[in-house]
Amino acid sequence: MRRKCNLCGQRSGSCNRYILKNGQEITICPSCLAFSDDETAKIARQAHKEGLLVKEDIKRQK
């Protein structure tokens, strides 16, 4: 599934979703996560360190 990065707007299957402790959801591509100085990217990096990455259910329904 292709998601849209909240920072750069790029649609990618590599984008990661994080749900913060306050319930806010962030979708961010690996490039923005690694290199952006934006406040949202800083929050996403902290969420990554805290293990708040949303792991999608990969199983397909038959």
mmCIF file of N, CA and C in Angstrom:
data_model
loop_
_atom_site.group_PDB
_atom_site.id
_atom_site.type_symbol
_atom_site.label_atom_id
_atom_site.label_comp_id
_atom_site.label_asym_id
_atom_site.label_seq_id
_atom_site.Cartn_x
_atom_site.Cartn_y
_atom_site.Cartn_z
ATOM 1 N N MET A 1 0.844 -1.173 0.000
ATOM 2 C CA MET A 1 0.000 0.000 0.000
ATOM 3 C C MET A 1 0.894 1.242 0.000
ATOM 4 N N ARG A 2 0.595 2.161 -0.883
ATOM 5 C CA ARG A 2 1.368 3.392 -0.980
ATOM 6 C C ARG A 2 0.765 4.444 -0.053
ATOM 7 N N ARG A 3 1.603 5.014 0.771
ATOM 8 C CA ARG A 3 1.160 6.064 1.686
ATOM 9 C C ARG A 3 1.794 7.376 1.275
ATOM 10 N N LYS A 4 1.222 8.470 1.732
ATOM 11 C CA LYS A 4 1.728 9.795 1.403
ATOM 12 C C LYS A 4 2.447 10.381 2.605
ATOM 13 N N CYS A 5 3.685 10.796 2.396
ATOM 14 C CA CYS A 5 4.491 11.405 3.456
ATOM 15 C C CYS A 5 3.869 12.738 3.875
ATOM 16 N N ASN A 6 3.747 12.964 5.181
ATOM 17 C CA ASN A 6 3.183 14.218 5.691
ATOM 18 C C ASN A 6 4.102 15.417 5.456
ATOM 19 N N LEU A 7 5.389 15.174 5.214
ATOM 20 C CA LEU A 7 6.324 16.278 5.027
ATOM 21 C C LEU A 7 6.515 16.658 3.568
ATOM 22 N N CYS A 8 6.941 15.693 2.735
ATOM 23 C CA CYS A 8 7.283 16.023 1.348
ATOM 24 C C CYS A 8 6.161 15.734 0.359
ATOM 25 N N GLY A 9 5.137 14.967 0.768
ATOM 26 C CA GLY A 9 4.018 14.664 -0.107
ATOM 27 C C GLY A 9 4.259 13.504 -1.053
ATOM 28 N N GLN A 10 5.422 12.892 -0.985
ATOM 29 C CA GLN A 10 5.744 11.755 -1.851
ATOM 30 C C GLN A 10 4.892 10.554 -1.480
ATOM 31 N N ARG A 11 4.409 9.832 -2.501
ATOM 32 C CA ARG A 11 3.666 8.591 -2.268
ATOM 33 C C ARG A 11 4.634 7.441 -2.442
ATOM 34 N N SER A 12 4.713 6.596 -1.408
ATOM 35 C CA SER A 12 5.676 5.504 -1.438
ATOM 36 C C SER A 12 5.190 4.345 -0.592
ATOM 37 N N GLY A 13 5.566 3.153 -0.995
ATOM 38 C CA GLY A 13 5.294 1.970 -0.198
ATOM 39 C C GLY A 13 6.260 1.856 0.963
ATOM 40 N N SER A 14 7.280 2.708 0.976
ATOM 41 C CA SER A 14 8.288 2.679 2.033
ATOM 42 C C SER A 14 7.976 3.602 3.204
ATOM 43 N N CYS A 15 6.944 4.420 3.074
ATOM 44 C CA CYS A 15 6.601 5.346 4.152
ATOM 45 C C CYS A 15 6.223 4.574 5.414
ATOM 46 N N ASN A 16 6.633 5.110 6.544
ATOM 47 C CA ASN A 16 6.339 4.501 7.840
ATOM 48 C C ASN A 16 5.255 5.298 8.547
ATOM 49 N N ARG A 17 4.407 4.578 9.302
ATOM 50 C CA ARG A 17 3.368 5.224 10.108
ATOM 51 C C ARG A 17 3.726 5.081 11.574
ATOM 52 N N TYR A 18 3.557 6.159 12.302
ATOM 53 C CA TYR A 18 3.762 6.154 13.741
ATOM 54 C C TYR A 18 2.514 6.722 14.386
ATOM 55 N N ILE A 19 2.066 6.107 15.473
ATOM 56 C CA ILE A 19 0.977 6.671 16.267
ATOM 57 C C ILE A 19 1.585 7.089 17.591
ATOM 58 N N LEU A 20 1.562 8.395 17.831
ATOM 59 C CA LEU A 20 2.187 8.947 19.022
ATOM 60 C C LEU A 20 1.347 8.665 20.259
ATOM 61 N N LYS A 21 1.924 8.870 21.406
ATOM 62 C CA LYS A 21 1.227 8.609 22.672
ATOM 63 C C LYS A 21 -0.001 9.493 22.846
ATOM 64 N N ASN A 22 -0.009 10.663 22.187
ATOM 65 C CA ASN A 22 -1.168 11.549 22.280
ATOM 66 C C ASN A 22 -2.235 11.212 21.240
ATOM 67 N N GLY A 23 -2.017 10.141 20.444
ATOM 68 C CA GLY A 23 -2.988 9.708 19.457
ATOM 69 C C GLY A 23 -2.769 10.264 18.066
ATOM 70 N N GLN A 24 -1.860 11.221 17.924
ATOM 71 C CA GLN A 24 -1.565 11.801 16.615
ATOM 72 C C GLN A 24 -0.869 10.768 15.734
ATOM 73 N N GLU A 25 -1.221 10.740 14.462
ATOM 74 C CA GLU A 25 -0.604 9.811 13.509
ATOM 75 C C GLU A 25 0.318 10.586 12.578
ATOM 76 N N ILE A 26 1.520 10.046 12.361
ATOM 77 C CA ILE A 26 2.491 10.642 11.448
ATOM 78 C C ILE A 26 2.853 9.597 10.401
ATOM 79 N N THR A 27 2.806 9.988 9.131
ATOM 80 C CA THR A 27 3.290 9.151 8.040
ATOM 81 C C THR A 27 4.479 9.881 7.438
ATOM 82 N N ILE A 28 5.619 9.191 7.357
ATOM 83 C CA ILE A 28 6.846 9.850 6.923
ATOM 84 C C ILE A 28 7.701 8.886 6.102
ATOM 85 N N CYS A 29 8.294 9.396 5.023
ATOM 86 C CA CYS A 29 9.145 8.556 4.180
ATOM 87 C C CYS A 29 10.528 8.443 4.832
ATOM 88 N N PRO A 30 11.275 7.403 4.492
ATOM 89 C CA PRO A 30 12.596 7.203 5.105
ATOM 90 C C PRO A 30 13.549 8.384 4.903
ATOM 91 N N SER A 31 13.475 9.027 3.752
ATOM 92 C CA SER A 31 14.351 10.165 3.480
ATOM 93 C C SER A 31 14.079 11.324 4.444
ATOM 94 N N CYS A 32 12.808 11.665 4.615
ATOM 95 C CA CYS A 32 12.449 12.749 5.542
ATOM 96 C C CYS A 32 12.775 12.357 6.984
ATOM 97 N N LEU A 33 12.532 11.099 7.332
ATOM 98 C CA LEU A 33 12.820 10.627 8.683
ATOM 99 C C LEU A 33 14.306 10.800 8.997
ATOM 100 N N ALA A 34 15.147 10.498 8.036
ATOM 101 C CA ALA A 34 16.598 10.541 8.257
ATOM 102 C C ALA A 34 17.191 11.945 8.151
ATOM 103 N N PHE A 35 16.688 12.757 7.215
ATOM 104 C CA PHE A 35 17.409 13.981 6.883
ATOM 105 C C PHE A 35 16.686 15.298 7.143
ATOM 106 N N SER A 36 15.382 15.280 7.391
ATOM 107 C CA SER A 36 14.644 16.529 7.563
ATOM 108 C C SER A 36 14.906 17.164 8.927
ATOM 109 N N ASP A 37 14.951 18.494 8.930
ATOM 110 C CA ASP A 37 15.099 19.250 10.174
ATOM 111 C C ASP A 37 13.749 19.735 10.700
ATOM 112 N N ASP A 38 12.681 19.375 10.011
ATOM 113 C CA ASP A 38 11.330 19.774 10.390
ATOM 114 C C ASP A 38 10.975 19.214 11.771
ATOM 115 N N GLU A 39 10.172 19.933 12.511
ATOM 116 C CA GLU A 39 9.763 19.507 13.853
ATOM 117 C C GLU A 39 9.019 18.166 13.818
ATOM 118 N N THR A 40 8.200 17.969 12.787
ATOM 119 C CA THR A 40 7.474 16.706 12.652
ATOM 120 C C THR A 40 8.437 15.537 12.491
ATOM 121 N N ALA A 41 9.499 15.730 11.728
ATOM 122 C CA ALA A 41 10.507 14.681 11.548
ATOM 123 C C ALA A 41 11.207 14.377 12.868
ATOM 124 N N LYS A 42 11.470 15.390 13.650
ATOM 125 C CA LYS A 42 12.110 15.189 14.959
ATOM 126 C C LYS A 42 11.195 14.365 15.874
ATOM 127 N N ILE A 43 9.908 14.664 15.840
ATOM 128 C CA ILE A 43 8.935 13.909 16.637
ATOM 129 C C ILE A 43 8.872 12.465 16.143
ATOM 130 N N ALA A 44 8.886 12.276 14.812
ATOM 131 C CA ALA A 44 8.841 10.929 14.244
ATOM 132 C C ALA A 44 10.096 10.132 14.609
ATOM 133 N N ARG A 45 11.261 10.779 14.620
ATOM 134 C CA ARG A 45 12.492 10.090 15.024
ATOM 135 C C ARG A 45 12.405 9.633 16.472
ATOM 136 N N GLN A 46 11.835 10.476 17.329
ATOM 137 C CA GLN A 46 11.673 10.091 18.729
ATOM 138 C C GLN A 46 10.692 8.927 18.848
ATOM 139 N N ALA A 47 9.611 8.972 18.073
ATOM 140 C CA ALA A 47 8.631 7.885 18.079
ATOM 141 C C ALA A 47 9.275 6.592 17.593
ATOM 142 N N HIS A 48 10.152 6.702 16.618
ATOM 143 C CA HIS A 48 10.869 5.525 16.111
ATOM 144 C C HIS A 48 11.730 4.907 17.211
ATOM 145 N N LYS A 49 12.417 5.759 17.951
ATOM 146 C CA LYS A 49 13.263 5.271 19.054
ATOM 147 C C LYS A 49 12.431 4.597 20.141
ATOM 148 N N GLU A 50 11.197 5.084 20.327
ATOM 149 C CA GLU A 50 10.311 4.533 21.355
ATOM 150 C C GLU A 50 9.546 3.308 20.867
ATOM 151 N N GLY A 51 9.746 2.926 19.603
ATOM 152 C CA GLY A 51 9.089 1.732 19.076
ATOM 153 C C GLY A 51 7.618 1.918 18.744
ATOM 154 N N LEU A 52 7.227 3.114 18.349
ATOM 155 C CA LEU A 52 5.820 3.403 18.077
ATOM 156 C C LEU A 52 5.440 3.200 16.603
ATOM 157 N N LEU A 53 6.291 2.523 15.844
ATOM 158 C CA LEU A 53 6.010 2.216 14.452
ATOM 159 C C LEU A 53 4.789 1.310 14.370
ATOM 160 N N VAL A 54 3.864 1.631 13.457
ATOM 161 C CA VAL A 54 2.677 0.804 13.253
ATOM 162 C C VAL A 54 3.067 -0.319 12.310
ATOM 163 N N LYS A 55 2.915 -1.541 12.787
ATOM 164 C CA LYS A 55 3.222 -2.701 11.952
ATOM 165 C C LYS A 55 1.923 -3.186 11.325
ATOM 166 N N GLU A 56 1.883 -3.158 10.002
ATOM 167 C CA GLU A 56 0.687 -3.558 9.269
ATOM 168 C C GLU A 56 0.531 -5.066 9.299
ATOM 169 N N ASP A 57 -0.705 -5.529 9.282
ATOM 170 C CA ASP A 57 -0.992 -6.948 9.204
ATOM 171 C C ASP A 57 -0.789 -7.381 7.757
ATOM 172 N N ILE A 58 0.214 -8.203 7.515
ATOM 173 C CA ILE A 58 0.598 -8.579 6.157
ATOM 174 C C ILE A 58 -0.276 -9.711 5.616
ATOM 175 N N LYS A 59 -0.942 -10.444 6.490
ATOM 176 C CA LYS A 59 -1.757 -11.578 6.049
ATOM 177 C C LYS A 59 -2.871 -11.112 5.116
ATOM 178 N N ARG A 60 -3.026 -11.837 4.017
ATOM 179 C CA ARG A 60 -4.092 -11.515 3.074
ATOM 180 C C ARG A 60 -5.291 -12.401 3.348
ATOM 181 N N GLN A 61 -6.455 -11.837 3.237
ATOM 182 C CA GLN A 61 -7.677 -12.591 3.444
ATOM 183 C C GLN A 61 -7.976 -13.409 2.202
ATOM 184 N N LYS A 62 -8.350 -14.661 2.381
ATOM 185 C CA LYS A 62 -8.663 -15.515 1.217
ATOM 186 C C LYS A 62 -10.154 -15.643 1.057
#
